[in-house]
Structures are given as C-alpha cells and as structure tokens.
Coordinates of C-alpha atoms and ligand atoms in Angstrom, one line a residue:
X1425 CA 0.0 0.0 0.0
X1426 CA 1.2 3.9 -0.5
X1427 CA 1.2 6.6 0.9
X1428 CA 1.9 10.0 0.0
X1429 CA 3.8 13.1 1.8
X1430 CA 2.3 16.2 0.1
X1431 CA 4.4 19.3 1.0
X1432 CA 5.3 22.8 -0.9
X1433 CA 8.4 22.2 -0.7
X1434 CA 8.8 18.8 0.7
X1435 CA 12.5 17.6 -0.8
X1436 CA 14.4 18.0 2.6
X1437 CA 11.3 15.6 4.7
X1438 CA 13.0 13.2 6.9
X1439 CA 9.5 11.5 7.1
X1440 CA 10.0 8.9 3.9
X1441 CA 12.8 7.0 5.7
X1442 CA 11.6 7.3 9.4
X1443 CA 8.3 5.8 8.3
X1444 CA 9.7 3.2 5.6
X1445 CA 11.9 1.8 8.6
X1446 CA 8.9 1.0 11.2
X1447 CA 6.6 -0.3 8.2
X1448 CA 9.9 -2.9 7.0
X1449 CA 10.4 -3.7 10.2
X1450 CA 6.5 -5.0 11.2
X1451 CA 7.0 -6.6 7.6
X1452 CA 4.2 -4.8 6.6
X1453 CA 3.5 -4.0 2.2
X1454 CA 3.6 -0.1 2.9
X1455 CA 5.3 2.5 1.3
X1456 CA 5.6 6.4 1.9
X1457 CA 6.7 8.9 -1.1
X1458 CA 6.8 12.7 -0.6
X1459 CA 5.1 14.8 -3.5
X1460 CA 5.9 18.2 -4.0
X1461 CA 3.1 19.7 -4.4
X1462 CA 2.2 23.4 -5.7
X1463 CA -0.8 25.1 -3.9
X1464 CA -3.7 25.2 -6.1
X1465 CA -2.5 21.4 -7.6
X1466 CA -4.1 19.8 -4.1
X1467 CA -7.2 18.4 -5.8
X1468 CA -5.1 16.5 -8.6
X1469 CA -2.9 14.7 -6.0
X1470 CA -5.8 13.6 -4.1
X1471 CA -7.7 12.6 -7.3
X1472 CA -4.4 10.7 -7.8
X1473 CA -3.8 8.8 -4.3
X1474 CA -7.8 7.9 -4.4
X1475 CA -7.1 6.5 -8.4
X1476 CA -4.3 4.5 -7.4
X1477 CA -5.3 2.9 -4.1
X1478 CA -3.3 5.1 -1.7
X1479 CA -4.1 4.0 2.0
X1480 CA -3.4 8.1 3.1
X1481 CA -1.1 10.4 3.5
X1482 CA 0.2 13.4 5.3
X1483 CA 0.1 17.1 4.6
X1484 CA 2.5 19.5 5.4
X1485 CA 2.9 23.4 5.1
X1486 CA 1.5 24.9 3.1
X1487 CA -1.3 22.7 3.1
X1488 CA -2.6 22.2 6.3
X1489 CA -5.3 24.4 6.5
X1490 CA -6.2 24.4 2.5
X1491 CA -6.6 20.4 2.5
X1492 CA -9.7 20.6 4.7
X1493 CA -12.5 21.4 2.4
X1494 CA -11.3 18.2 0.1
X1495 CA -12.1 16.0 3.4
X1496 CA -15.0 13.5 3.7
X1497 CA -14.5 13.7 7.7
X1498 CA -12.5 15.7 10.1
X1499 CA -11.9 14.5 13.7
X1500 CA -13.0 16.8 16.1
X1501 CA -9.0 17.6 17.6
X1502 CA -8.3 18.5 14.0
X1503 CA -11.2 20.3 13.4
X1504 CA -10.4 22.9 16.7
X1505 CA -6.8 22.9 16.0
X1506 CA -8.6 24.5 12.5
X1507 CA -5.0 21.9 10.3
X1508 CA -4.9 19.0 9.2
X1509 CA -1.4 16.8 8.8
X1510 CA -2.8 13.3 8.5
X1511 CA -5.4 11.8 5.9
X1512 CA -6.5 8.6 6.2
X1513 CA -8.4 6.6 2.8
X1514 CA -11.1 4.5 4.5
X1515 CA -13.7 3.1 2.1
X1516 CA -12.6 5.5 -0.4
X1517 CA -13.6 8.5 2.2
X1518 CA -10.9 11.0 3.0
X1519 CA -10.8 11.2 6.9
X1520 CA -8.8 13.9 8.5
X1521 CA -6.5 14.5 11.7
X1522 CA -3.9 16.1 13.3
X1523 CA -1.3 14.3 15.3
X1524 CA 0.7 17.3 15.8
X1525 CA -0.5 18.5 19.4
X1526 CA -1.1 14.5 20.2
X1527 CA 2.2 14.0 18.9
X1528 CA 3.9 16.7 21.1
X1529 CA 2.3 15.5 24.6
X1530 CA 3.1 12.1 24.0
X1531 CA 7.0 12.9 23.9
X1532 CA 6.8 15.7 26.4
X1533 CA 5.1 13.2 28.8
X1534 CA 8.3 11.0 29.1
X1535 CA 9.9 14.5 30.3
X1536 CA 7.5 15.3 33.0
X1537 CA 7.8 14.9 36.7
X1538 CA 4.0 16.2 37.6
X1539 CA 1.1 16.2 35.2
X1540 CA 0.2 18.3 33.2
X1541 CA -2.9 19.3 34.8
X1542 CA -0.4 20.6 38.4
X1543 CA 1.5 22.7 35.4
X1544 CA 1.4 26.3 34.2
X1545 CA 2.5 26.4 31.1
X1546 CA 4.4 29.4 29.1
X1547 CA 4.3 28.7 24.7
X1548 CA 6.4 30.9 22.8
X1549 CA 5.1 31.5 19.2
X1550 CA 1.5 31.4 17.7
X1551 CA 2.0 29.7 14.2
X1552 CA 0.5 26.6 13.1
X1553 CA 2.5 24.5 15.6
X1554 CA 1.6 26.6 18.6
X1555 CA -2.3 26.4 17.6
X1556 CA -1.8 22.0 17.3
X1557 CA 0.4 22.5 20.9
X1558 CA -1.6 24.8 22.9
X1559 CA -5.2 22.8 22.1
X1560 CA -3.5 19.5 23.2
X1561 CA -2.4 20.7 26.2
X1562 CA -5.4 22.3 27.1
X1563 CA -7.5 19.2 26.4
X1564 CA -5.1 18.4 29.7
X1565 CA -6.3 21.1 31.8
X1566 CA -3.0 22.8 32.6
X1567 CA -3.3 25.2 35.7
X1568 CA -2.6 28.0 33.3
X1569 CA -1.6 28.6 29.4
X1570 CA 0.3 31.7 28.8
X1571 CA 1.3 32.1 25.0
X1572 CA 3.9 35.0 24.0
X1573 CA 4.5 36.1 20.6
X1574 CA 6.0 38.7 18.5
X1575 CA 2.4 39.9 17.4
X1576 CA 0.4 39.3 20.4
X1577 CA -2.8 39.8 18.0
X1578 CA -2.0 35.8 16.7
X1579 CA -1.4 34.3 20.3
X1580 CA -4.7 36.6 21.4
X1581 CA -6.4 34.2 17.9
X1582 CA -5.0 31.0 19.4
X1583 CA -6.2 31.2 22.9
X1584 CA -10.0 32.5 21.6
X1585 CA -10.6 29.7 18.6
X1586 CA -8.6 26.8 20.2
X1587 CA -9.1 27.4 24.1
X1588 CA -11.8 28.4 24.2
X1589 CA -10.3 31.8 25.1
X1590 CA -8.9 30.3 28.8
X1591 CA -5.6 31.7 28.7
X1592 CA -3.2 34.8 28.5
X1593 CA -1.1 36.6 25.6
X1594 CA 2.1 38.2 26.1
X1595 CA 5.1 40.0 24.4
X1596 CA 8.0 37.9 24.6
X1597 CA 9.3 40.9 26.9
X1598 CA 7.0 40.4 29.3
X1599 CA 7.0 36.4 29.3
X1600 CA 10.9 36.6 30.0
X1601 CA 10.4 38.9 32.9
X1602 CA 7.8 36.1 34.2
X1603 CA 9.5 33.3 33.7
X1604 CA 9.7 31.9 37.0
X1605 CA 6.3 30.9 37.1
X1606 CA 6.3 28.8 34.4
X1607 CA 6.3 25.0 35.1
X1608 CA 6.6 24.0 31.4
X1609 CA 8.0 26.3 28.6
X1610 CA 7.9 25.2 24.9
X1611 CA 9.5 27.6 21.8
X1612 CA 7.6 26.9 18.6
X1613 CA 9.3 29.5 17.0
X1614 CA 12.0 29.0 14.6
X1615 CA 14.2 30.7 16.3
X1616 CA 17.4 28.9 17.1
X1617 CA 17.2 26.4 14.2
X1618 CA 19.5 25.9 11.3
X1619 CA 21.8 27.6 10.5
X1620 CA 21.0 30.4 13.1
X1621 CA 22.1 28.4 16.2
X1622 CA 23.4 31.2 17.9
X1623 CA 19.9 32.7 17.9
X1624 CA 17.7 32.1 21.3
X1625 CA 13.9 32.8 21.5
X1626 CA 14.0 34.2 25.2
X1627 CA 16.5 34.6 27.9
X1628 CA 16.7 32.1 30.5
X1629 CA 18.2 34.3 33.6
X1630 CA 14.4 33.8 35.5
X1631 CA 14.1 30.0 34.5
X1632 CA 13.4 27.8 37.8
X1633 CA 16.2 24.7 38.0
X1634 CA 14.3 21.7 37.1
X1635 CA 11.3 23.8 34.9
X1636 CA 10.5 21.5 31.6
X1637 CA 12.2 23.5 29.0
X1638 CA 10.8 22.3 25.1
X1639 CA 12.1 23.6 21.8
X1640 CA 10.4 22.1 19.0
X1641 CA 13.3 22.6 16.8
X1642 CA 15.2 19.6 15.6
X1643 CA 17.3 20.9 13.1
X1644 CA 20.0 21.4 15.8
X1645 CA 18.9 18.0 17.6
X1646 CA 19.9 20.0 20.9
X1647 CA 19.4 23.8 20.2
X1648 CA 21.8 26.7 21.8
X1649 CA 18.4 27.2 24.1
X1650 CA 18.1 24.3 25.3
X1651 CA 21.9 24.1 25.8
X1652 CA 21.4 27.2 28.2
X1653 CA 18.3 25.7 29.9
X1654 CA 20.2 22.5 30.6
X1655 CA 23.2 24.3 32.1
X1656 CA 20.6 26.1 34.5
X1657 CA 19.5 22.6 35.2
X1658 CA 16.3 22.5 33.1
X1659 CA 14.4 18.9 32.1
X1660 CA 15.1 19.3 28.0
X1661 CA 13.0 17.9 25.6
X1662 CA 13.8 18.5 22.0
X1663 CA 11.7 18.8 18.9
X1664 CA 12.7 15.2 18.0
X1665 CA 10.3 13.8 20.3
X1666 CA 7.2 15.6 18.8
X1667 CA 8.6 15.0 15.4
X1668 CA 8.5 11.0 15.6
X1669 CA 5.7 10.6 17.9
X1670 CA 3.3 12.5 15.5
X1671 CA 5.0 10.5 13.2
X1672 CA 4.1 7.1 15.2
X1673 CA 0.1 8.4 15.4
X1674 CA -0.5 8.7 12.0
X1675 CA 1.4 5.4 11.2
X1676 CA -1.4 3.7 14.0
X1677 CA -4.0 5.4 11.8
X1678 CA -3.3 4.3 8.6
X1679 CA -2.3 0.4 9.6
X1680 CA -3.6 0.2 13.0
X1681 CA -0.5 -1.0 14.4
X1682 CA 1.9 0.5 17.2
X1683 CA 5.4 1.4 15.5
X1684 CA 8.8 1.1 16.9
X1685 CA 9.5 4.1 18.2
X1686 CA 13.1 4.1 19.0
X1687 CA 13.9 2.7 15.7
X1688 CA 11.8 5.5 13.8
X1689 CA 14.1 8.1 16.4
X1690 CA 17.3 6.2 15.4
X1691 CA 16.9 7.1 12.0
X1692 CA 15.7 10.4 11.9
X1693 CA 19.5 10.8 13.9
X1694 CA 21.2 9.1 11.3
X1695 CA 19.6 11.3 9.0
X1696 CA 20.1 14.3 10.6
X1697 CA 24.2 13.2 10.4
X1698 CA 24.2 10.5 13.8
X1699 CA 25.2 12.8 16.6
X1700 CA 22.9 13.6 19.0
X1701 CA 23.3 13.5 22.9
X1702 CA 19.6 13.5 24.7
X1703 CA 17.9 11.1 23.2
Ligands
NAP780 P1 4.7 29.5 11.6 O1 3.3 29.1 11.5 O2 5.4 30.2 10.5 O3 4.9 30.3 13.0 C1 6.1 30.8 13.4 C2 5.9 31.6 14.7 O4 7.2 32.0 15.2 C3 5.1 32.8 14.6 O5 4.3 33.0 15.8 C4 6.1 33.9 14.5 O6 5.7 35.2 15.0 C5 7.3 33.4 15.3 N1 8.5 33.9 14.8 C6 9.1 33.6 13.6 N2 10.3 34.3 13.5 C7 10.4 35.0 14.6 C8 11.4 36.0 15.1 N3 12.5 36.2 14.4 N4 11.2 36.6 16.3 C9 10.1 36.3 17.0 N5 9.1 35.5 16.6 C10 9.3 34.8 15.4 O7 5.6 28.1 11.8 P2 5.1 26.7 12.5 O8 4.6 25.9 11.4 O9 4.4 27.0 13.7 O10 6.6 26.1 12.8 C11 7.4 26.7 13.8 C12 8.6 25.9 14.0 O11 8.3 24.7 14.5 C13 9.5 25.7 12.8 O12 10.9 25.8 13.3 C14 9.2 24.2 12.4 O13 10.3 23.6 11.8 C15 9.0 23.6 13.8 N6 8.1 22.5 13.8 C16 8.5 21.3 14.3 C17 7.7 20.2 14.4 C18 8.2 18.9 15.0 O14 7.6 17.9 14.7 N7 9.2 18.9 15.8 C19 6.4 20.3 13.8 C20 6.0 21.5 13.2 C21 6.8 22.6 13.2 P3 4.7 36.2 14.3 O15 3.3 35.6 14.6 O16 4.9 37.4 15.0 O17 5.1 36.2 12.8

C-alpha cells in the first residue's frame, strides 16, 4: 500500500525513511513517497492517491489548513486545532487528523515529573504548531496557558478559537520577565534552528532549576536554548520527540499497528548526520 507526503516544498522531509523503517520492520507492504506539491494542484494529487489505491497520506505546510474542504471527515482535535497533517483513505472516504498537538504531549510526557494538569505552562510562538500544541495541552487542563509572541494579536487568535479563550497573551518581553512561574515552557518559534544556532527565543536568567524547557526545533537536535536551559538545570526535551511521535500516530492510523518508536528516532538521527546526545 502507498502513501503519499504532500508538502510545498517537501524535498528536505525526513518523514520517507523514518516511516519506511517501522513499516519494513512489522514486515508490513507499505510505502511512503513525498510529493511536492504546488498550492492550487491539491485536488489533482488527491484525485491521484484515491485513483491509485493510496491508504493516506500526510500534509504539510502549506497545506494544512487548504486540504480541509477536500475532506470527507474531520476528527474533532483537528477540526479545533482549524490543520490538518494526516489523511487517512477508508472506504474511499478521506478522513482527517492532526497528530501534531497528540504528537507533542506524547514525547513531552516521558519528560515530566507532575502532570500536566499541576502545570502552568508558558508557549512561545502562535504559528500553526503553537495552535496544534496549545489545544492538546489544554485538552489536559493545565493550571494555566500563557502564550507569547511577537504579534500578540496571533497568540490573542489561538487562545480565543482553540481554548476556548482560557488563557493569557504576552510580548516575549513580558513572558521573560515572568519566567519563574512557568512550570513547562515550549519555543515553537524557529528561532534557534539551522543555520541560526546562535539565535535564542527568550533569555533564561528567570528559569526555575528543574522547569520542563521544550524547543520544538530539531534541526539542531539540541538547540543553543536548550543548551542554556540544561546548564541552568532545566528537564530538556527537543523537537525530536514531537517529530516521531506524531510521526508514530498517523502510522497507527493508517495500519492500525503501534510502531517502533526508537527505531523511527534512530533514524531520523542518522539522517540528521548520527550525533545527537539527549535522546
Ligand atoms: P509558523 O506558522 O510560521 O509560526 C512561526 C511563529 O514563530 C510565529 O508565531 C512567528 O511570530 C514566530 N517567529 C518567527 N520568527 C520570529 C522571530 N525572528 N522573532 C520572534 N518570533 C518569530 O511556523 P510553524 O509551522 O508553527 O513552525 C514553527 C517551528 O516549529 C519551525 O521551526 C518548524 O520547523 C517547527 N516544527 C517542528 C515540528 C516537529 O515535529 N518537531 C512540527 C511542526 C513545526 P509572528 O506571529 O509574529 O510572525
């Protein structure tokens, strides 16, 4: 069975080998493909993955948001997130999901020492990541969400369509003078990520020893950020994590089997050139 990675532009995905290595090693007759794809051309790709048996496939930028309306279905995380990044072919329906947010609190959750739901939680950034983020935590019932961004207008948008406006927007000033209240603290910017390393989101000076510190990033595998956070005896979690475990969900979709997840990590490093200290 295929399935298809549809992207604009999708040539650098490290999704094609991290997903052909769980499906050859359950054995299973799958195999994933990325398709560049030009906005305004979604409609023939679908038409195509429908015309030749595709089993589903994932969507990334730009065509998260656009992909929707060609959707039979839309499960009801991806429908308030407003994206969708994984389609599965059922029946010849198109059903839509996100695994992003999913994705992201599945790896953080191996990082945490209280739940979510004893956290406060600070996001930096209010793109499409931070909306798929923010709602999944929220469906945790953090104590607080605080999300800071550049334009305060798009974090005000997030908190108001995906929860159901329970939390607070910031400047990215005013988050790093407040800093010190945050239990858990996540950059979805891409600030910091290749070949900027030198670039940091936020200072750390306020950060708590043994706060949760989460950069998304994973292109550095261990951002200058998180480096800093570490040294000030943060819990670091890197963008890895979210990466194959949203990876892993939409695998379970489309062949309703549980990958190996270590294995699908192992070679996202090896792509990403094999060095890579918190694993
Ligand atoms: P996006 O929709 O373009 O949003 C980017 C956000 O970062 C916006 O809020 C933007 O602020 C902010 N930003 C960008 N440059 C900035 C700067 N120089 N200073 C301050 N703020 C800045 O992007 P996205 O899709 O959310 O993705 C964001 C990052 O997450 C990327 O690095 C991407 O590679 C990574 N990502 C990782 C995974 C994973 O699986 N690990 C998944 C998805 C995305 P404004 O609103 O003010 O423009």
């Amino acid at each position: 069975m295929n399935i298809g990675l549809i992207g604009y532009p999708v040539h650098h995905s490290l999704s094609p080998e991290m997903q052909n290595s769980a499906f050859r090693e359950l054995d299973l007759n799958y195999k994933y493909e990325k398709f560049n794809v030009e906005p305004g051309k979604l409609g023939d790709i679908i038409c195509y993955f429908q015309a030749n048996g595709f089993k589903g496939f994932n969507v990334t930028i730009p065509h998260k948001e656009t992909v929707m309306p060609f959707l039979d279905e839309i499960d009801e995380e991806a429908l308030a997130i407003g994206a969708v990044n994984t389609v599965d072919i059922k029946d010849g329906k198109l059903i839509g999901y996100n695994t992003d947010g999913k994705g992201f609190v599945n790896g953080l959750k191996q990082k945490l020492i209280k739940p979510i739901s004893e956290s406060h939680i600070l996001i930096l950034g209010a793109g499409g990541a931070a909306r798929a983020i923010a709602h999944s935590l929220y469906l945790h019932q953090p104590m607080s969400i605080v999300i800071a961004n550049r334009t305060t207008r798009r974090a005000e948008k997030i908190i108001q369509e995906c929860l159901k406006g329970d939390g607070n927007a910031l400047t990215l000033q005013e988050a790093e003078h407040m800093l010190s209240r945050f239990d858990i603290v996540v950059n979805t910017t891409p600030i910091g990520m290749h070949p900027n390393y030198n670039e940091i989101p936020l200072d750390l000076r306020r950060l708590n020893e043994g706060t949760v510190l989460s950069d998304i990033i994973y292109n550095p595998l261990k951002t200058k950020w998180l480096k800093l956070g570490e040294q000030k005896g943060a819990i670091i979690d890197n963008g890895l994590s979210m990466f194959v475990h949203q990876g892993a969900l939409a695998f379970e979709i489309w062949t309703g089997r549980k990958p190996n997840v270590n294995l699908m990590k192992e070679t996202v490093i090896k792509q990403l050139g094999g060095s890579y200290v918190n694993r």
